[in-house]
Short mmCIF file of C-alpha atoms in Angstrom, two decimals:
data_model
loop_
_atom_site.label_atom_id
_atom_site.label_comp_id
_atom_site.label_asym_id
_atom_site.label_seq_id
_atom_site.Cartn_x
_atom_site.Cartn_y
_atom_site.Cartn_z
CA MET A 1 107.54 109.71 102.50
CA GLU A 2 110.42 111.10 104.51
CA ALA A 3 112.31 113.87 102.72
CA LEU A 4 115.65 112.72 104.13
CA SER A 5 115.36 109.26 102.57
CA LEU A 6 113.58 110.33 99.39
CA SER A 7 115.92 108.77 96.80
CA ALA A 8 115.91 105.35 98.47
CA ALA A 9 112.14 105.46 99.01
CA LEU A 10 111.41 106.39 95.39
CA ALA A 11 113.48 103.41 94.26
CA LEU A 12 111.20 101.10 96.29
CA VAL A 13 108.00 102.35 94.59
CA ALA A 14 109.45 102.62 91.09
CA GLY A 15 107.79 99.35 90.06
CA GLY A 16 104.55 101.21 89.38
CA GLY A 17 106.22 103.68 87.06
CA ALA A 18 106.32 106.48 89.66
CA GLY A 19 109.44 108.54 89.90
CA LEU A 20 111.28 111.82 89.48
CA SER A 21 114.06 112.87 87.16
CA PRO A 22 117.58 113.19 88.64
CA GLU A 23 117.25 116.97 88.35
CA ARG A 24 114.00 117.02 90.35
CA ARG A 25 115.44 114.72 93.04
CA ALA A 26 118.52 116.93 93.35
CA ALA A 27 116.36 120.05 93.66
CA LEU A 28 114.20 118.44 96.37
CA ALA A 29 117.28 117.31 98.29
CA VAL A 30 118.35 120.96 98.49
CA SER A 31 115.00 122.72 98.99
CA LEU A 32 113.13 120.47 101.44
CA PRO A 33 115.67 120.80 104.29
CA LEU A 34 115.42 124.58 103.82
CA VAL A 35 111.61 124.35 104.03
CA GLN A 36 111.92 122.42 107.29
CA ARG A 37 114.30 125.04 108.70
CA ASP A 38 112.42 128.13 107.53
CA TYR A 39 108.97 126.94 108.66
CA ARG A 40 110.32 125.19 111.79
CA PHE A 41 108.71 121.85 111.04
CA GLU A 42 109.71 118.80 113.05
CA ARG A 43 109.43 116.61 109.95
CA VAL A 44 108.93 117.21 106.25
CA TRP A 45 107.36 114.60 103.98
CA PHE A 46 107.46 114.64 100.22
CA TRP A 47 103.80 113.96 99.43
CA GLY A 48 104.01 113.55 95.67
CA CYS A 49 103.08 115.20 92.41
CA ILE A 50 99.79 116.13 90.72
CA GLN A 51 100.26 116.38 86.97
CA GLY A 52 98.36 119.13 85.19
CA VAL A 53 97.83 119.86 81.52
CA ARG A 54 100.43 122.62 81.35
CA GLY A 55 102.56 121.83 84.39
CA ALA A 56 102.90 119.79 87.57
CA TYR A 57 102.45 120.56 91.25
CA TYR A 58 105.05 119.06 93.60
CA ILE A 59 103.68 118.73 97.12
CA ALA A 60 105.36 118.63 100.54
CA GLU A 61 103.85 118.33 104.02
CA GLY A 62 105.23 119.77 107.25
CA LEU A 63 104.45 118.02 110.54
CA GLY A 64 104.47 119.27 114.10
CA PRO A 65 104.90 117.41 117.42
CA ASP A 66 101.49 115.71 117.12
CA ARG A 67 101.70 113.60 113.97
CA THR A 68 97.90 113.45 113.51
CA GLY A 69 97.51 117.17 114.09
CA PRO A 70 96.89 119.70 111.30
CA ARG A 71 99.50 119.46 108.56
CA SER A 72 101.01 122.37 106.71
CA ARG A 73 101.04 121.77 102.97
CA LEU A 74 103.23 123.46 100.38
CA TYR A 75 103.45 123.25 96.62
CA SER A 76 106.13 124.03 94.07
CA LEU A 77 106.19 124.23 90.30
CA ASN A 78 109.94 123.63 90.04
CA CYS A 79 110.89 121.74 93.26
CA LEU A 80 112.88 124.77 94.44
CA ASP A 81 110.45 127.59 95.28
CA TRP A 82 107.67 126.62 97.70
CA SER A 83 104.36 128.31 98.52
CA LEU A 84 102.25 127.56 101.59
CA LEU A 85 98.68 126.40 100.95
CA THR A 86 95.79 127.57 103.10
CA PRO A 87 94.10 124.79 105.14
CA ALA A 88 91.21 123.04 103.42
CA THR A 89 87.74 124.06 104.59
CA LYS A 90 84.46 122.14 104.32
CA GLU A 91 83.35 124.59 101.64
CA MET A 92 86.52 124.00 99.61
CA LEU A 93 86.11 120.23 99.86
CA ALA A 94 82.48 120.43 98.74
CA LEU A 95 83.28 122.68 95.77
CA ALA A 96 86.28 120.57 94.73
CA GLU A 97 84.03 117.52 94.42
CA GLN A 98 81.96 119.41 91.84
CA VAL A 99 84.97 120.19 89.62
CA LYS A 100 85.84 117.45 87.14
CA GLY A 101 88.66 117.01 84.68
CA ARG A 102 92.41 117.55 84.73
CA PHE A 103 94.26 120.24 86.62
CA GLN A 104 95.66 122.99 84.41
CA GLY A 105 98.97 123.46 86.22
CA ASP A 106 98.29 127.17 86.84
CA PRO A 107 97.49 128.09 90.50
CA SER A 108 95.66 131.27 89.43
CA PHE A 109 93.37 129.49 86.96
CA GLU A 110 89.69 129.97 87.86
CA TYR A 111 86.89 127.43 87.42
CA ASN A 112 83.50 128.95 86.65
CA LEU A 113 81.14 127.13 89.03
CA ALA A 114 78.08 128.44 87.19
CA GLU A 115 79.05 126.13 84.31
CA ILE A 116 79.67 123.18 86.68
CA ASN A 117 76.98 123.37 89.35
CA ALA A 118 74.35 126.08 89.17
CA GLU A 119 73.06 125.41 92.71
CA ALA A 120 76.51 125.72 94.27
CA ALA A 121 77.12 128.90 92.28
CA ALA A 122 73.78 130.35 93.43
CA ARG A 123 74.63 129.69 97.09
CA LEU A 124 77.95 131.51 96.69
CA ILE A 125 76.25 134.49 95.04
CA GLU A 126 73.69 134.66 97.87
CA SER A 127 76.51 134.76 100.44
CA GLY A 128 78.20 137.60 98.55
CA LYS A 129 80.98 135.53 96.97
CA GLU A 130 81.95 135.11 93.34
CA PRO A 131 80.93 131.76 91.77
CA VAL A 132 84.50 130.81 90.95
CA MET A 133 87.10 128.46 92.43
CA LYS A 134 90.82 128.98 91.99
CA GLU A 135 92.92 125.98 91.10
CA GLU A 136 95.06 126.59 94.18
CA ALA A 137 91.97 125.98 96.36
CA ARG A 138 91.12 122.85 94.38
CA LEU A 139 94.69 121.64 94.88
CA THR A 140 94.40 122.06 98.65
CA ALA A 141 91.08 120.21 98.76
CA THR A 142 92.32 117.36 96.55
CA ILE A 143 95.39 116.75 98.71
CA GLU A 144 93.15 116.66 101.79
CA GLN A 145 90.77 114.22 100.09
CA ILE A 146 93.58 111.86 99.09
CA ASP A 147 95.20 111.98 102.54
CA ARG A 148 91.88 111.18 104.23
CA ALA A 149 91.00 108.36 101.85
CA VAL A 150 94.29 106.58 101.20
CA GLY A 151 97.06 108.05 103.39
CA ILE A 152 98.15 104.97 105.37
CA VAL A 153 100.71 103.71 107.92
CA PRO A 154 101.60 100.26 109.30
CA ARG A 155 100.02 99.11 112.57
CA GLY A 156 102.25 99.99 115.50
CA ALA A 157 104.31 102.65 113.70
CA PHE A 158 102.68 105.37 115.81
CA VAL A 159 101.45 105.41 119.40
CA LYS A 160 98.83 107.52 121.11
CA THR A 161 99.75 108.95 124.50
CA PRO A 162 97.28 109.20 127.42
CA LEU A 163 97.11 112.94 126.69
CA GLY A 164 95.85 112.23 123.16
CA SER A 165 98.88 113.25 121.08
CA VAL A 166 100.39 110.85 118.53
CA HIS A 167 104.12 110.19 118.11
CA GLU A 168 106.44 107.78 116.30
CA ASN A 169 106.76 104.46 118.11
CA ARG A 170 110.45 104.11 118.97
CA HIS A 171 109.96 100.39 119.54
CA PHE A 172 108.46 99.75 116.10
CA GLU A 173 110.76 97.42 114.17
CA GLY A 174 108.47 96.72 111.24
CA LEU A 175 105.78 94.16 110.48
CA SER A 176 106.60 90.52 109.89
CA LEU A 177 106.27 89.33 106.30
CA VAL A 178 103.10 87.40 107.18
CA GLU A 179 101.47 90.41 108.84
CA ALA A 180 102.67 92.80 106.14
CA LYS A 181 100.59 90.94 103.54
CA LYS A 182 97.33 91.56 105.45
CA LEU A 183 95.13 94.65 104.93
CA SER A 184 94.30 94.60 108.66
CA SER A 185 97.95 95.51 109.38
CA TYR A 186 97.55 98.99 107.88
CA PHE A 187 95.66 102.00 109.20
CA HIS A 188 94.33 105.22 107.70
CA PHE A 189 96.48 108.04 109.09
CA THR A 190 93.56 110.36 109.74
CA GLU A 191 90.69 110.89 112.17
CA PRO A 192 88.99 107.47 112.67
CA VAL A 193 85.39 106.96 111.59
CA ASN A 194 84.66 103.23 111.79
CA LEU A 195 86.44 102.84 115.11
CA LYS A 196 83.95 105.15 116.83
CA ASN A 197 81.08 102.92 115.71
CA LYS A 198 82.49 99.74 117.22
CA THR A 199 80.89 98.26 120.31
CA LEU A 200 82.72 97.87 123.62
CA LEU A 201 82.93 94.13 122.97
CA GLU A 202 84.63 94.72 119.61
CA LYS A 203 87.08 97.14 121.23
CA ALA A 204 87.94 94.72 124.04
CA ASP A 205 90.84 93.11 122.13
CA LEU A 206 92.25 96.41 120.82
CA ASP A 207 95.27 98.16 122.29
CA PRO A 208 94.23 101.82 122.71
CA SER A 209 97.84 102.98 122.30
CA THR A 210 98.28 101.44 118.82
CA ASP A 211 94.77 100.57 117.55
CA PHE A 212 93.39 104.11 117.53
CA LEU A 213 92.93 104.40 113.75
CA ASP A 214 90.68 102.79 111.12
CA SER A 215 91.94 99.59 109.48
CA LEU A 216 92.03 99.15 105.70
CA GLU A 217 90.13 95.86 105.97
CA HIS A 218 86.88 97.83 106.40
CA ASP A 219 87.34 100.01 103.30
CA ILE A 220 84.49 100.13 100.80
CA PRO A 221 84.72 98.76 98.17
CA ARG A 222 86.72 95.95 99.74
CA GLU A 223 88.84 95.37 96.62
CA SER A 224 90.07 98.97 96.43
CA TRP A 225 93.64 98.00 97.40
CA SER A 226 96.24 95.94 95.55
CA ILE A 227 98.94 94.21 97.64
CA GLN A 228 102.10 92.94 95.97
CA LEU A 229 105.55 91.70 96.91
CA GLU A 230 108.32 93.38 94.94
CA LYS A 231 112.13 93.52 94.88
CA GLY A 232 112.39 89.76 95.20
CA GLY A 233 109.79 89.59 97.97
CA THR A 234 111.63 92.06 100.22
CA VAL A 235 109.19 94.97 99.84
CA VAL A 236 105.41 94.99 100.34
CA VAL A 237 103.68 97.50 98.06
CA LEU A 238 100.05 98.64 98.35
CA ARG A 239 98.44 100.57 95.51
CA SER A 240 95.11 102.32 95.70
CA LEU A 241 92.61 101.59 92.94
CA LEU A 242 90.37 104.42 94.17
CA TRP A 243 93.00 107.14 93.81
CA LEU A 244 95.18 105.79 91.04
CA GLY A 245 98.77 106.87 91.59
CA LEU A 246 98.90 106.42 95.38
CA THR A 247 101.62 103.90 96.28
CA PHE A 248 102.58 102.77 99.79
CA TYR A 249 105.67 100.69 100.57
CA HIS A 250 106.97 98.85 103.63
CA VAL A 251 110.11 96.80 104.08
CA PRO A 252 109.14 94.05 106.57
CA MET A 253 111.17 93.82 109.78
CA THR A 254 112.45 97.38 109.31
CA LYS A 255 111.21 100.90 110.05
CA GLN A 256 111.09 101.77 106.36
CA PHE A 257 107.64 102.74 105.12
CA GLY A 258 105.88 105.62 103.41
CA TYR A 259 103.52 106.61 100.62
CA VAL A 260 103.68 108.88 97.63
CA TYR A 261 101.19 110.06 95.02
CA PHE A 262 101.93 110.51 91.32
CA GLY A 263 98.74 111.11 89.39
CA THR A 264 96.28 113.56 87.89
CA GLY A 265 94.36 114.28 91.11
CA GLU A 266 91.22 112.59 89.78
CA LYS A 267 89.26 110.00 91.75
CA ASN A 268 88.54 106.70 90.01
CA LEU A 269 84.75 106.90 90.02
CA ASP A 270 84.51 103.80 87.78
CA LEU A 271 86.05 101.50 90.40
CA PRO A 272 82.73 99.84 91.49
CA PHE A 273 82.10 98.83 87.86
CA MET A 274 85.65 97.50 87.40
CA LEU A 275 85.56 95.00 90.27
#
């Protein structure tokens, strides 16, 4: 969610129990504009918080001109001092999926992969690397996983130019209340997968400038999203059942939308058995 409207946005998702203390909100209000200035980001989003055993990681994302381009991610332990995370690699994502359990809250903590996955550890040893994974690398991979799986935006909020770059749609005035209650009105804000597999006939009715992302209606399992009307029916809230703690909000007929994550950074692997 937008750093500039953080307090108002957090109030809209508070129904799920997510939130920050007044001290944390005040610290973010001071530090995030400085992050945007120092790193020369066009926009800064407050991504959320991953709660560890001994501490919490507060996450922010910096965006460039192309909104679907690579994002710079930063973390803080106190909402004041920020450290830049290295981009997630395929190797980091694969190793992070092997690590189970809560985060410790210590970026320098090391997971012994030999105790988790002997095959993965053996491959690292063969390539001349130590069979360990720092929690900072796991943090980077987990944020990437959550963004890819459940980072969403309303249909029409962004447009794709003929040159391929993606920008905010200045003409977007929000979804109607009827459309806002449909899963098909929301897109994954990441590289599309299902869209590439559609036939030309299926793409015939799509607008290439707005329908360039994957819709939530094709997510598997199909019941992995909860849609609710809150604040007297004035706010539409989507919550992910796959990554518990991810909350998206949209105020129909306005430009107000965003998502935030407050959780432990653990995927809900039991979801297929809960439906």
